[in-house]
């Protein structure tokens, strides 16, 4: 029963399944209806579920998230699409001040089961505000959970699990991967739980931690390193808040070295948190400091030089070399 | 709450009938539409906004529209050839932009969104600078203060607040309502119909009204926000929103360059004289796609496009000029050659545009460079050098 799908298709099928399983699930966002979203993730869903369940919203992100809060309070499970990462900020106030705190303030009486989908990351040659990696902004906020998928099969399962979660989830989708690679989806399989990390390639020399778009970068780096006789273990974090440290710490205890790779700015990013936790938990196992490879601490640059900004295979391998040289 | 109150948007059921309050919605812009030149090229008169245009002025406006349409066509082609990452087309919106742009005085200041190529043209900005942005060599190559034209704003509606604040600054600087036409200044904020839903835009209206700021809110209602029709943003004619904020709103035929010019000029004049904000709704149509990545066949009817083609902003001026003997074949031929030259210059200029140095990533992050960032830059420079040119 397996089919070969892209990440875009995986998410589309996952959303469809979630809507079939639970009629409280609603999709909202700009252009999600007839157009199927600018990335076509919601393609065909309005046709099949109607305008009441796949809702084209006015062009207002604070409005989209804020009304989703109300719908969730009323027992619905809204899944909102933010068109691009850089446009989540008008909704930032609603997410950070309202979504994140409702359960806490209400002493658990008002759970907010909602999902905020954000296509994130760069590498698509876009103009500004279309290539950002805002994950740390949300992971820093208690009360919301943050996950990032990296491949078609995870896309299919993780979106359903995020919708089923009783907590609000910021769901990051690597837009550069939407239509890039295909994978076999077996809809009868049993997925791993949502808030878990996964070792996607085993190795012995260095643990590379990645999520979303950089998982692919890390896998390429691991292949290249292997030809030089270096063995990289790659972990797809999948969940950024909460972090699933068990596989990470197990791995680093074996390899003694860790490199974190993300597109977001390095300063105060996910890498900083991972480095701190690894250092706290397995200081004596470390052969080298935990290194970070990421976007520079500058605004996202013009697209003609974005490939220089984004961590690539070379920069990742350079960090691996540095870790090995200690 | 009565049972009726849950009825669908098409049928309010609860409260007054909107059509009764605001009048029926009109596919042609309605009776309140200010128009000075009909789609058939006939000059009509308006009690409040009529102006005497001499032949030179009309030819000038026509020339602008023809040249920015060429700019648009060339840029679209350049995108198809991979020279631009994306392009936001203005096809169909030439009259709205040229009318608004030509109504400006040098001291006025513009806060554009991302599609104001015609206004930029009126401000004297080399179109190649616009192409640079869409090519991805920078985020905007012009000096906003030199041209009195801000950088393009991608985040919808954000610039309307900047425009209002800038206008408040003009007030403070005593360049509003002095009675000296060379000195008095105003601001124009451009945005789309979709943008009118954003909180920022509504907050800008509040501030502008509250401080009587000299700002003209110029909304190009091109009927669509990507795939979403105007009905998804507003149940009333947009220009009527202004009243609720306490300032006048006017709907003008956005495909009529004489009317957009006259109305914008009047709104700017009010602002410069210290009479506060005005909302101008230029009722127009986006004939092309939203951008070169958009596929409008998925959401709109080709009939609509055909209907709007009959209201082409350029064609009606041409008919007017020809019919009244205000321009001869030689005029149109010369203009055609000028457009060809512009096209060639844009093609060559765009292809010749060099990529920035990778180290430009670090330029201008701060006015006062930090040691942290300088170190990061030095590290990257050393890293690039370690490849000795073999990397790329
Ligand atoms: C805050 C924000 N949300 C979403 C977008 C993505 N987006 C770009 S243009 C657009 C539609 C804008 O429609 P409108 O305001 O009517 O202007 P138009 O482009 O039609 O002139 C959208 C949703 C954005 N740029 N900024």
Tab-separated table of N, CA and C in Angstrom, chain A residues 29-32 34-36 38 40 43-44 51 55-62 83 86-87 90 125 127-130 266-267 295-305 307-309 312 314-316 318, chain B residues 82-86 133-139 152 154-156 194-195 197-199 225-228 232-233 293-295 298-299 355-358 360-362 365-366 372-373 376 380 383-384 387 391-392:
chain	number	residue	atom	x	y	z
A	29	UNK	N	-6.104	30.226	6.471
A	29	UNK	CA	-4.909	30.946	6.036
A	29	UNK	C	-5.149	31.684	4.746
A	30	UNK	N	-4.119	32.384	4.302
A	30	UNK	CA	-4.223	33.167	3.077
A	30	UNK	C	-4.032	32.248	1.873
A	31	UNK	N	-4.979	32.249	0.976
A	31	UNK	CA	-4.875	31.510	-0.291
A	31	UNK	C	-4.914	29.987	-0.130
A	32	UNK	N	-5.347	29.486	1.028
A	32	UNK	CA	-5.340	28.033	1.222
A	32	UNK	C	-6.477	27.346	0.466
A	34	UNK	N	-9.008	27.918	-2.945
A	34	UNK	CA	-8.937	27.587	-4.380
A	34	UNK	C	-7.511	27.385	-4.870
A	35	UNK	N	-6.639	28.255	-4.416
A	35	UNK	CA	-5.254	28.174	-4.899
A	35	UNK	C	-4.541	26.958	-4.310
A	36	UNK	N	-4.999	26.512	-3.149
A	36	UNK	CA	-4.322	25.391	-2.489
A	36	UNK	C	-3.051	25.830	-1.779
A	38	UNK	N	0.126	28.921	-1.532
A	38	UNK	CA	1.123	29.290	-2.544
A	38	UNK	C	2.092	28.134	-2.814
A	40	UNK	N	0.874	24.978	-2.525
A	40	UNK	CA	-0.076	23.904	-2.886
A	40	UNK	C	-0.158	22.798	-1.826
A	43	UNK	N	-3.745	21.810	-1.502
A	43	UNK	CA	-4.350	21.589	-2.818
A	43	UNK	C	-5.527	20.608	-2.749
A	44	UNK	N	-6.636	21.019	-3.300
A	44	UNK	CA	-7.788	20.114	-3.415
A	44	UNK	C	-8.605	19.946	-2.151
A	51	UNK	N	-15.855	25.165	1.913
A	51	UNK	CA	-15.313	26.459	2.334
A	51	UNK	C	-15.437	26.682	3.836
A	55	UNK	N	-10.586	27.456	4.978
A	55	UNK	CA	-11.073	28.834	5.020
A	55	UNK	C	-10.007	29.808	4.527
A	56	UNK	N	-10.325	30.480	3.423
A	56	UNK	CA	-9.460	31.580	2.988
A	56	UNK	C	-9.687	32.735	3.942
A	57	UNK	N	-8.623	33.226	4.541
A	57	UNK	CA	-8.801	34.256	5.555
A	57	UNK	C	-8.457	35.626	4.983
A	58	UNK	N	-9.000	36.671	5.587
A	58	UNK	CA	-8.510	38.005	5.224
A	58	UNK	C	-6.991	38.078	5.424
A	59	UNK	N	-6.415	39.074	4.807
A	59	UNK	CA	-4.957	39.149	4.788
A	59	UNK	C	-4.433	39.763	6.091
A	60	UNK	N	-4.483	38.992	7.166
A	60	UNK	CA	-4.123	39.528	8.471
A	60	UNK	C	-3.677	38.398	9.385
A	61	UNK	N	-2.381	38.320	9.638
A	61	UNK	CA	-1.862	37.187	10.399
A	61	UNK	C	-2.277	37.204	11.854
A	62	UNK	N	-2.315	38.373	12.452
A	62	UNK	CA	-2.764	38.441	13.840
A	62	UNK	C	-4.211	37.963	13.906
A	83	UNK	N	1.825	32.183	5.456
A	83	UNK	CA	2.277	31.964	4.075
A	83	UNK	C	3.794	31.782	3.948
A	86	UNK	N	8.613	34.901	7.261
A	86	UNK	CA	8.769	36.315	7.613
A	86	UNK	C	7.453	37.016	7.884
A	87	UNK	N	6.350	36.338	7.636
A	87	UNK	CA	5.046	36.976	7.863
A	87	UNK	C	4.370	36.473	9.121
A	90	UNK	N	3.592	39.530	12.387
A	90	UNK	CA	2.359	40.229	12.773
A	90	UNK	C	1.497	39.387	13.718
A	125	UNK	N	15.681	31.389	-3.598
A	125	UNK	CA	15.893	32.557	-4.464
A	125	UNK	C	14.838	33.625	-4.327
A	127	UNK	N	12.765	37.040	-2.527
A	127	UNK	CA	13.097	38.346	-1.969
A	127	UNK	C	13.007	38.274	-0.444
A	128	UNK	N	13.322	39.388	0.217
A	128	UNK	CA	13.445	39.336	1.679
A	128	UNK	C	12.132	38.930	2.369
A	129	UNK	N	12.280	38.476	3.590
A	129	UNK	CA	11.172	37.992	4.444
A	129	UNK	C	10.583	36.662	3.984
A	130	UNK	N	11.197	36.012	3.018
A	130	UNK	CA	10.668	34.746	2.532
A	130	UNK	C	11.590	33.575	2.863
A	266	UNK	N	23.296	31.928	14.384
A	266	UNK	CA	23.931	31.101	15.404
A	266	UNK	C	23.711	31.683	16.799
A	267	UNK	N	23.776	32.997	16.888
A	267	UNK	CA	23.698	33.646	18.193
A	267	UNK	C	22.365	33.343	18.877
A	295	UNK	N	23.425	30.092	10.021
A	295	UNK	CA	23.376	31.369	9.334
A	295	UNK	C	24.191	32.373	10.135
A	296	UNK	N	24.765	33.335	9.439
A	296	UNK	CA	25.525	34.362	10.158
A	296	UNK	C	24.575	35.248	10.948
A	297	UNK	N	25.158	36.047	11.832
A	297	UNK	CA	24.321	36.911	12.665
A	297	UNK	C	24.039	38.227	11.950
A	298	UNK	N	23.446	38.089	10.782
A	298	UNK	CA	23.079	39.230	9.945
A	298	UNK	C	21.649	38.983	9.471
A	299	UNK	N	20.984	40.010	9.008
A	299	UNK	CA	19.705	39.727	8.353
A	299	UNK	C	19.941	38.781	7.166
A	300	UNK	N	18.907	38.079	6.775
A	300	UNK	CA	19.039	37.184	5.622
A	300	UNK	C	19.422	38.035	4.402
A	301	UNK	N	20.463	37.639	3.686
A	301	UNK	CA	20.962	38.511	2.608
A	301	UNK	C	20.148	38.378	1.317
A	302	UNK	N	20.490	39.213	0.351
A	302	UNK	CA	19.875	39.138	-0.973
A	302	UNK	C	20.164	37.761	-1.574
A	303	UNK	N	19.235	37.304	-2.416
A	303	UNK	CA	19.274	35.894	-2.811
A	303	UNK	C	20.520	35.494	-3.593
A	304	UNK	N	21.152	36.458	-4.283
A	304	UNK	CA	22.328	36.087	-5.076
A	304	UNK	C	23.487	35.611	-4.203
A	305	UNK	N	23.450	35.935	-2.913
A	305	UNK	CA	24.514	35.437	-2.036
A	305	UNK	C	23.950	34.604	-0.886
A	307	UNK	N	23.399	31.467	-0.840
A	307	UNK	CA	24.096	30.184	-0.686
A	307	UNK	C	25.349	30.331	0.175
A	308	UNK	N	25.881	31.552	0.221
A	308	UNK	CA	27.027	31.790	1.094
A	308	UNK	C	26.598	31.933	2.544
A	309	UNK	N	25.387	32.397	2.725
A	309	UNK	CA	24.848	32.583	4.069
A	309	UNK	C	24.459	31.236	4.668
A	312	UNK	N	26.336	25.019	4.328
A	312	UNK	CA	26.329	24.004	3.277
A	312	UNK	C	27.262	22.866	3.674
A	314	UNK	N	30.199	22.131	2.664
A	314	UNK	CA	31.593	22.504	2.932
A	314	UNK	C	31.777	23.084	4.327
A	315	UNK	N	30.858	23.958	4.693
A	315	UNK	CA	31.007	24.561	6.020
A	315	UNK	C	30.790	23.533	7.124
A	316	UNK	N	29.914	22.609	6.849
A	316	UNK	CA	29.670	21.561	7.836
A	316	UNK	C	30.899	20.653	7.958
A	318	UNK	N	33.914	21.456	7.278
A	318	UNK	CA	34.964	22.258	7.912
A	318	UNK	C	34.846	22.161	9.438
B	82	UNK	N	15.195	33.602	-16.321
B	82	UNK	CA	16.018	33.280	-15.158
B	82	UNK	C	16.905	34.415	-14.680
B	83	UNK	N	16.701	35.615	-15.249
B	83	UNK	CA	17.554	36.736	-14.828
B	83	UNK	C	17.029	37.390	-13.556
B	84	UNK	N	15.753	37.245	-13.290
B	84	UNK	CA	15.165	37.760	-12.045
B	84	UNK	C	14.578	36.580	-11.282
B	85	UNK	N	14.662	36.638	-9.953
B	85	UNK	CA	14.096	35.560	-9.148
B	85	UNK	C	12.579	35.565	-9.238
B	86	UNK	N	12.028	36.761	-9.235
B	86	UNK	CA	10.580	36.924	-9.243
B	86	UNK	C	10.307	38.340	-9.727
B	133	UNK	N	16.630	44.500	-7.089
B	133	UNK	CA	15.932	43.919	-5.933
B	133	UNK	C	15.344	42.558	-6.286
B	134	UNK	N	14.697	42.497	-7.455
B	134	UNK	CA	14.039	41.245	-7.840
B	134	UNK	C	15.034	40.211	-8.363
B	135	UNK	N	16.193	40.710	-8.768
B	135	UNK	CA	17.246	39.793	-9.184
B	135	UNK	C	17.931	39.194	-7.961
B	136	UNK	N	17.870	39.932	-6.859
B	136	UNK	CA	18.475	39.407	-5.633
B	136	UNK	C	19.901	39.867	-5.415
B	137	UNK	N	20.244	41.054	-5.947
B	137	UNK	CA	21.583	41.563	-5.644
B	137	UNK	C	21.583	42.474	-4.423
B	138	UNK	N	20.410	42.950	-4.040
B	138	UNK	CA	20.306	43.750	-2.813
B	138	UNK	C	18.834	43.844	-2.415
B	139	UNK	N	18.573	44.602	-1.355
B	139	UNK	CA	17.190	44.786	-0.911
B	139	UNK	C	16.622	46.130	-1.344
B	152	UNK	N	11.022	49.455	-1.135
B	152	UNK	CA	9.862	48.575	-1.286
B	152	UNK	C	9.635	47.818	0.031
B	154	UNK	N	7.826	44.544	1.711
B	154	UNK	CA	7.218	43.254	1.361
B	154	UNK	C	6.176	42.838	2.400
B	155	UNK	N	6.457	43.125	3.652
B	155	UNK	CA	5.501	42.753	4.701
B	155	UNK	C	4.272	43.650	4.527
B	156	UNK	N	3.152	43.008	4.271
B	156	UNK	CA	1.966	43.748	3.842
B	156	UNK	C	1.517	44.794	4.861
B	194	UNK	N	-5.911	43.891	-0.288
B	194	UNK	CA	-5.690	42.868	0.741
B	194	UNK	C	-5.083	43.481	1.989
B	195	UNK	N	-4.159	44.406	1.773
B	195	UNK	CA	-3.467	45.038	2.891
B	195	UNK	C	-4.428	45.759	3.832
B	197	UNK	N	-6.777	44.763	5.256
B	197	UNK	CA	-7.194	43.902	6.373
B	197	UNK	C	-6.169	43.860	7.496
B	198	UNK	N	-4.971	44.295	7.211
B	198	UNK	CA	-3.916	44.166	8.226
B	198	UNK	C	-4.137	45.124	9.384
B	199	UNK	N	-3.778	44.660	10.550
B	199	UNK	CA	-3.843	45.515	11.726
B	199	UNK	C	-3.048	46.793	11.538
B	225	UNK	N	-6.093	39.765	-3.848
B	225	UNK	CA	-4.909	39.607	-3.002
B	225	UNK	C	-4.450	38.169	-3.263
B	226	UNK	N	-3.483	38.015	-4.116
B	226	UNK	CA	-3.164	36.712	-4.717
B	226	UNK	C	-4.478	36.066	-5.155
B	227	UNK	N	-4.916	34.977	-4.500
B	227	UNK	CA	-6.116	34.284	-5.014
B	227	UNK	C	-7.404	34.774	-4.378
B	228	UNK	N	-7.287	35.715	-3.434
B	228	UNK	CA	-8.495	36.073	-2.697
B	228	UNK	C	-9.125	37.342	-3.243
B	232	UNK	N	-13.304	39.005	0.095
B	232	UNK	CA	-12.743	38.335	1.264
B	232	UNK	C	-12.121	39.343	2.238
B	233	UNK	N	-11.885	40.550	1.764
B	233	UNK	CA	-11.279	41.565	2.637
B	233	UNK	C	-12.302	42.571	3.127
B	293	UNK	N	5.351	33.981	-10.004
B	293	UNK	CA	5.208	32.616	-9.482
B	293	UNK	C	3.742	32.215	-9.322
B	294	UNK	N	2.853	33.138	-9.604
B	294	UNK	CA	1.435	32.888	-9.359
B	294	UNK	C	0.764	32.321	-10.615
B	295	UNK	N	-0.303	31.560	-10.392
B	295	UNK	CA	-1.063	31.004	-11.513
B	295	UNK	C	-2.528	31.387	-11.366
B	298	UNK	N	-5.966	29.326	-11.728
B	298	UNK	CA	-6.526	28.455	-10.690
B	298	UNK	C	-7.683	29.104	-9.953
B	299	UNK	N	-7.785	30.426	-10.015
B	299	UNK	CA	-8.805	31.049	-9.175
B	299	UNK	C	-9.654	32.119	-9.843
B	355	UNK	N	26.966	39.902	-9.376
B	355	UNK	CA	26.573	39.417	-8.049
B	355	UNK	C	27.395	40.158	-7.004
B	356	UNK	N	26.807	40.381	-5.842
B	356	UNK	CA	27.600	41.004	-4.792
B	356	UNK	C	28.651	40.023	-4.268
B	357	UNK	N	29.646	40.557	-3.600
B	357	UNK	CA	30.625	39.686	-2.950
B	357	UNK	C	29.942	38.976	-1.784
B	358	UNK	N	30.309	37.727	-1.536
B	358	UNK	CA	29.722	37.030	-0.384
B	358	UNK	C	29.903	37.816	0.915
B	360	UNK	N	29.531	40.808	1.363
B	360	UNK	CA	28.514	41.858	1.504
B	360	UNK	C	27.427	41.439	2.484
B	361	UNK	N	27.355	40.142	2.767
B	361	UNK	CA	26.402	39.660	3.779
B	361	UNK	C	26.556	40.455	5.074
B	362	UNK	N	27.794	40.824	5.383
B	362	UNK	CA	28.065	41.446	6.681
B	362	UNK	C	27.970	42.969	6.674
B	365	UNK	N	24.947	45.822	8.743
B	365	UNK	CA	24.027	45.254	9.740
B	365	UNK	C	23.775	46.295	10.825
B	366	UNK	N	24.846	46.972	11.200
B	366	UNK	CA	24.732	48.031	12.208
B	366	UNK	C	25.365	49.312	11.685
B	372	UNK	N	31.948	41.466	17.584
B	372	UNK	CA	31.449	40.109	17.342
B	372	UNK	C	31.256	39.858	15.855
B	373	UNK	N	30.588	40.804	15.215
B	373	UNK	CA	30.272	40.592	13.808
B	373	UNK	C	31.532	40.719	12.945
B	376	UNK	N	33.170	37.502	13.010
B	376	UNK	CA	32.465	36.514	12.183
B	376	UNK	C	32.810	36.722	10.702
B	380	UNK	N	34.788	34.183	8.150
B	380	UNK	CA	34.223	33.722	6.874
B	380	UNK	C	35.179	34.044	5.725
B	383	UNK	N	37.866	31.586	5.770
B	383	UNK	CA	37.306	30.313	5.293
B	383	UNK	C	37.226	30.296	3.768
B	384	UNK	N	36.711	31.397	3.185
B	384	UNK	CA	36.596	31.464	1.725
B	384	UNK	C	37.981	31.376	1.077
B	387	UNK	N	39.835	28.057	0.328
B	387	UNK	CA	39.534	27.265	-0.873
B	387	UNK	C	40.376	27.694	-2.068
B	391	UNK	N	36.590	26.579	-4.702
B	391	UNK	CA	35.301	26.149	-4.162
B	391	UNK	C	34.166	26.340	-5.157
B	392	UNK	N	34.145	27.489	-5.813
B	392	UNK	CA	32.974	27.727	-6.678
B	392	UNK	C	33.415	28.282	-8.006
